[in-house]
PDB file of C-alpha atoms in Angstrom:
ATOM      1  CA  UNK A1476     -72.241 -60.694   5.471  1.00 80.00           C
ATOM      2  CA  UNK A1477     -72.108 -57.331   6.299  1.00 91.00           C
ATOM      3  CA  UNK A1478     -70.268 -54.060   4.562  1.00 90.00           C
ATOM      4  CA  UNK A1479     -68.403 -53.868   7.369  1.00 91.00           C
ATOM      5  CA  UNK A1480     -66.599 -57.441   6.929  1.00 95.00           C
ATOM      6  CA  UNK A1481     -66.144 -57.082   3.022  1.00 94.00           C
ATOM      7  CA  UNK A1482     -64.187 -53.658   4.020  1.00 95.00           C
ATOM      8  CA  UNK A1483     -61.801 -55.605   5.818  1.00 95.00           C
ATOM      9  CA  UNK A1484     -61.699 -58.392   3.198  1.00 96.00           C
ATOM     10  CA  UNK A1485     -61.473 -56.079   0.410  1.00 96.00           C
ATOM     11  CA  UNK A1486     -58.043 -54.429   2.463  1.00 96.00           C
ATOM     12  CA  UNK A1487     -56.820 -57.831   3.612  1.00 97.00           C
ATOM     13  CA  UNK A1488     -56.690 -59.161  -0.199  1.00 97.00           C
ATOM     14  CA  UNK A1489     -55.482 -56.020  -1.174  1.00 96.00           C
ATOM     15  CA  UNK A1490     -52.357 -57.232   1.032  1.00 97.00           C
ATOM     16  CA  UNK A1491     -51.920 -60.007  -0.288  1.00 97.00           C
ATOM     17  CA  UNK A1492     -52.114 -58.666  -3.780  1.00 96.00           C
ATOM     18  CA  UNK A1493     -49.519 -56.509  -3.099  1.00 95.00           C
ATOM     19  CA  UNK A1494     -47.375 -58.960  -1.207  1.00 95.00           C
ATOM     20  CA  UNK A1495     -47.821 -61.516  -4.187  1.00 95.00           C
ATOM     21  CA  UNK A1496     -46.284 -58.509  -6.886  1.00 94.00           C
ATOM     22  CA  UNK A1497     -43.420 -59.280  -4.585  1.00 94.00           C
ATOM     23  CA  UNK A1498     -43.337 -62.790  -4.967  1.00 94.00           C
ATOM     24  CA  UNK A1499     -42.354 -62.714  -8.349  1.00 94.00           C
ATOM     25  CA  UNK A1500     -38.914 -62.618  -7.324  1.00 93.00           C
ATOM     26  CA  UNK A1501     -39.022 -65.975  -6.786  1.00 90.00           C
ATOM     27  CA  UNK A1502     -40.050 -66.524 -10.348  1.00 88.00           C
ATOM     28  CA  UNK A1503     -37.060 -64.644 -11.628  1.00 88.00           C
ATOM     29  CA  UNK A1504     -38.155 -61.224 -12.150  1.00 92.00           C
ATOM     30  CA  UNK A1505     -35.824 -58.628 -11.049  1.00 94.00           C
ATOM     31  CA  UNK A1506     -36.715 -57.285  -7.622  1.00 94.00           C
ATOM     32  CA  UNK A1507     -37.338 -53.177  -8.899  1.00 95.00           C
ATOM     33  CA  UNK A1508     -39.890 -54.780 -11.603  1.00 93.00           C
ATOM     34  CA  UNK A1509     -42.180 -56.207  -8.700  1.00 93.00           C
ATOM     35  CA  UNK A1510     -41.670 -52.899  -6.902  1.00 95.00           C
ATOM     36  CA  UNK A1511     -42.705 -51.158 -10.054  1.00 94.00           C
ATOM     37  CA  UNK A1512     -45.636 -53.263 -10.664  1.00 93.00           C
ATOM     38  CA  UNK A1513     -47.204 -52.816  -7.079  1.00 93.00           C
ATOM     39  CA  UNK A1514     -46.982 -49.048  -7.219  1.00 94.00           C
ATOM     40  CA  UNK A1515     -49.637 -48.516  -8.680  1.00 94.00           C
ATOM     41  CA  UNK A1516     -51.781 -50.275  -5.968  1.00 94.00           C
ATOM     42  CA  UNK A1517     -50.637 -47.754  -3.353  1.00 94.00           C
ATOM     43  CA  UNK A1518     -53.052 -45.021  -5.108  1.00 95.00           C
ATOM     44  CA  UNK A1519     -55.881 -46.433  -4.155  1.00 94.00           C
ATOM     45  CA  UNK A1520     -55.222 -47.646  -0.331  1.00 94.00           C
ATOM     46  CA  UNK A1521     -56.533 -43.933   1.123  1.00 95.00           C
ATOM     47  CA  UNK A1522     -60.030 -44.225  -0.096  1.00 94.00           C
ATOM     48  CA  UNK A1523     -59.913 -48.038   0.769  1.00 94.00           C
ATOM     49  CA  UNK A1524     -59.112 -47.548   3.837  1.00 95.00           C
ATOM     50  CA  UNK A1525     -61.693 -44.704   4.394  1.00 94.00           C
ATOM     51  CA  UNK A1526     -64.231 -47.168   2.726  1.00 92.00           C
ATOM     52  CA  UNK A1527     -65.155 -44.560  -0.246  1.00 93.00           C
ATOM     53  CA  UNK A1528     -67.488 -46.201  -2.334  1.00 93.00           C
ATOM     54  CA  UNK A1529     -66.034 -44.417  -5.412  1.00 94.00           C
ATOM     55  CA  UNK A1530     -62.209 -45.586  -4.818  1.00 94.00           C
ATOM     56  CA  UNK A1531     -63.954 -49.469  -4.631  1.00 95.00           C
ATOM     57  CA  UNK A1532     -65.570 -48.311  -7.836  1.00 94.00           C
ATOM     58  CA  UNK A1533     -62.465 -47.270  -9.750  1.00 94.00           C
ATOM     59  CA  UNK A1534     -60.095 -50.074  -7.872  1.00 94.00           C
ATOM     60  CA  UNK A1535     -62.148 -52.853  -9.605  1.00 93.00           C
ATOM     61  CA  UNK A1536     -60.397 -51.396 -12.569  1.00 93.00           C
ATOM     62  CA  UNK A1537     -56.872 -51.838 -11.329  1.00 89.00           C
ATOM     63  CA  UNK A1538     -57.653 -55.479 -11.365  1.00 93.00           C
ATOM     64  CA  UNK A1539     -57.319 -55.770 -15.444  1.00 95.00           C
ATOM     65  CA  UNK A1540     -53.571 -55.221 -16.257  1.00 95.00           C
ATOM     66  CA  UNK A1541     -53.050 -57.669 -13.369  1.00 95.00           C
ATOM     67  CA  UNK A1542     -55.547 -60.885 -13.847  1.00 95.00           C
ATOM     68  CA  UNK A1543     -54.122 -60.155 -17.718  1.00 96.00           C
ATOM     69  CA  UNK A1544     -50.724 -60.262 -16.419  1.00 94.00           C
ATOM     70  CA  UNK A1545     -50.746 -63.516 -13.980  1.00 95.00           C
ATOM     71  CA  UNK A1546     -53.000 -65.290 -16.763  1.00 95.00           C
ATOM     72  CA  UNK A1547     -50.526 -64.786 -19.479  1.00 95.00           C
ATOM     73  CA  UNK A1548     -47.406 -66.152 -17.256  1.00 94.00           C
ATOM     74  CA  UNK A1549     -49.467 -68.676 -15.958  1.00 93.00           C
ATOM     75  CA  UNK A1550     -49.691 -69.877 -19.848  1.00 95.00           C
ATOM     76  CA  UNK A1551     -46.687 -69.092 -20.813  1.00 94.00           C
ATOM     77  CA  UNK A1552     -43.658 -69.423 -18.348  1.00 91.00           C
ATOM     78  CA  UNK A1553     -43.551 -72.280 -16.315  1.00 90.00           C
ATOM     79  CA  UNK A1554     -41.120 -71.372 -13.774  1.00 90.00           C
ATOM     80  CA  UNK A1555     -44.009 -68.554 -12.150  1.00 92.00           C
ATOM     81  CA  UNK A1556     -47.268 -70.926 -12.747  1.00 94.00           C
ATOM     82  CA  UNK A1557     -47.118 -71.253  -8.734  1.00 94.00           C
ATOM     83  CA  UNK A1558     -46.528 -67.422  -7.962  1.00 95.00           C
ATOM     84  CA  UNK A1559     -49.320 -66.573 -11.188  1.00 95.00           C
ATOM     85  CA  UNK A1560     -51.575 -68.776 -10.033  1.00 96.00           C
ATOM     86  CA  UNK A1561     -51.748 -67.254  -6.171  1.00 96.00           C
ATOM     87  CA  UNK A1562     -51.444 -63.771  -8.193  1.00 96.00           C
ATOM     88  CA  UNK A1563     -54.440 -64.700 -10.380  1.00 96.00           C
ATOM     89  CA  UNK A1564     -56.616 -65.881  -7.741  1.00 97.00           C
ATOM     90  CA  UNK A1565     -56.067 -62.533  -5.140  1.00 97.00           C
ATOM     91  CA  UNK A1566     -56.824 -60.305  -8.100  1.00 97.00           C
ATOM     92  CA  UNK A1567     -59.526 -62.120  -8.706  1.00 96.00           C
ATOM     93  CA  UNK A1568     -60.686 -62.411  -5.134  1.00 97.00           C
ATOM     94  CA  UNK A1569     -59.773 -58.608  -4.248  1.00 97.00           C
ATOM     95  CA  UNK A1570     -62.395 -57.932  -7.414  1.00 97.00           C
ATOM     96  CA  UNK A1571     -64.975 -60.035  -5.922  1.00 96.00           C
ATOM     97  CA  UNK A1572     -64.307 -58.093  -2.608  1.00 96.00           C
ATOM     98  CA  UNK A1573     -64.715 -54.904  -4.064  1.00 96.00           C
ATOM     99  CA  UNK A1574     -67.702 -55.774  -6.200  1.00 96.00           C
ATOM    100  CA  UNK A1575     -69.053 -57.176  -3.234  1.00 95.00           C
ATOM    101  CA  UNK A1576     -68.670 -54.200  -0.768  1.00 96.00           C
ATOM    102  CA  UNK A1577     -70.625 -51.660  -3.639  1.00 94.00           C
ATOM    103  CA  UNK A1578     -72.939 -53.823  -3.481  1.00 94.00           C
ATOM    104  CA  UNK A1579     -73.697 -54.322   0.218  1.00 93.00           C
ATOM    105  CA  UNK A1580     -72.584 -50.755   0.870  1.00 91.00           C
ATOM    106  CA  UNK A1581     -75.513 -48.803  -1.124  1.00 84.00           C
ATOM    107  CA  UNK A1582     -77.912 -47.466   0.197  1.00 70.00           C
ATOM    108  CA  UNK A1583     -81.603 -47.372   0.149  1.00 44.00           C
ATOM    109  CA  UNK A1584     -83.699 -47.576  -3.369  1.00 50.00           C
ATOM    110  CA  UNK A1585     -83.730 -43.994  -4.394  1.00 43.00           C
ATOM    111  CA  UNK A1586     -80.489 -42.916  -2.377  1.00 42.00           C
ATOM    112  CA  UNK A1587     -77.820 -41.710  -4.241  1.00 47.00           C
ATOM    113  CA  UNK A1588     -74.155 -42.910  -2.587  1.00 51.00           C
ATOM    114  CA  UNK A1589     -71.565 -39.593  -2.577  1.00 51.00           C
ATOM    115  CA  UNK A1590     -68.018 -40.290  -3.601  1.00 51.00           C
TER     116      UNK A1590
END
């Protein structure tokens, strides 16, 4: 695999993330929460897209509040196990992405990577 194709993966699961905030309508939540609680995904889609290394950096953080999130309703309320446990999984995979794309992405020993 190349840095090139965990880019794309990284975006794509971003998607999904995003389109799985959504979801949670079907689990009962009122429609403005799930737009609420994908907002704060749209900050980092610039450097994404441009593949900045230091956006994947600080987007692995993003993924806390929401694996926390889908975990807990995936305990707790049993009408959203289905849409917490697609949640869980694409924040989970969209960390793995982003992890992965640092990783392939860096340079040569002794290079330093500019954000």
């Amino acid at each position: 695999m190349n840095a090139a194709r965990a880019h794309l993966i990284s975006i794509v699961l971003w998607f999904c993330l995003c389109m799985s905030l959504l979801a949670w309508v079907l689990a009962g939540y009122p429609w403005i929460l799930c737009i609420l609680a994908m907002l704060p995904l749209l900050s980092p889609l610039p450097g994404l897209v441009r593949g900045k290394r230091f956006t994947f950096a600080w987007a692995s953080l993003f993924t806390v509040p929401y694996l926390a999130f889908a975990v807990t309703e995936l305990l707790v309320n049993a009408n959203a196990r289905v849409v917490a446990s697609v949640t869980m999984l694409l924040v989970f995979g969209w960390f793995c992405s982003l992890v992965l794309y640092l990783r392939l992405s860096r340079g040569a020993p002794g290079q330093t990577a500019s954000p």
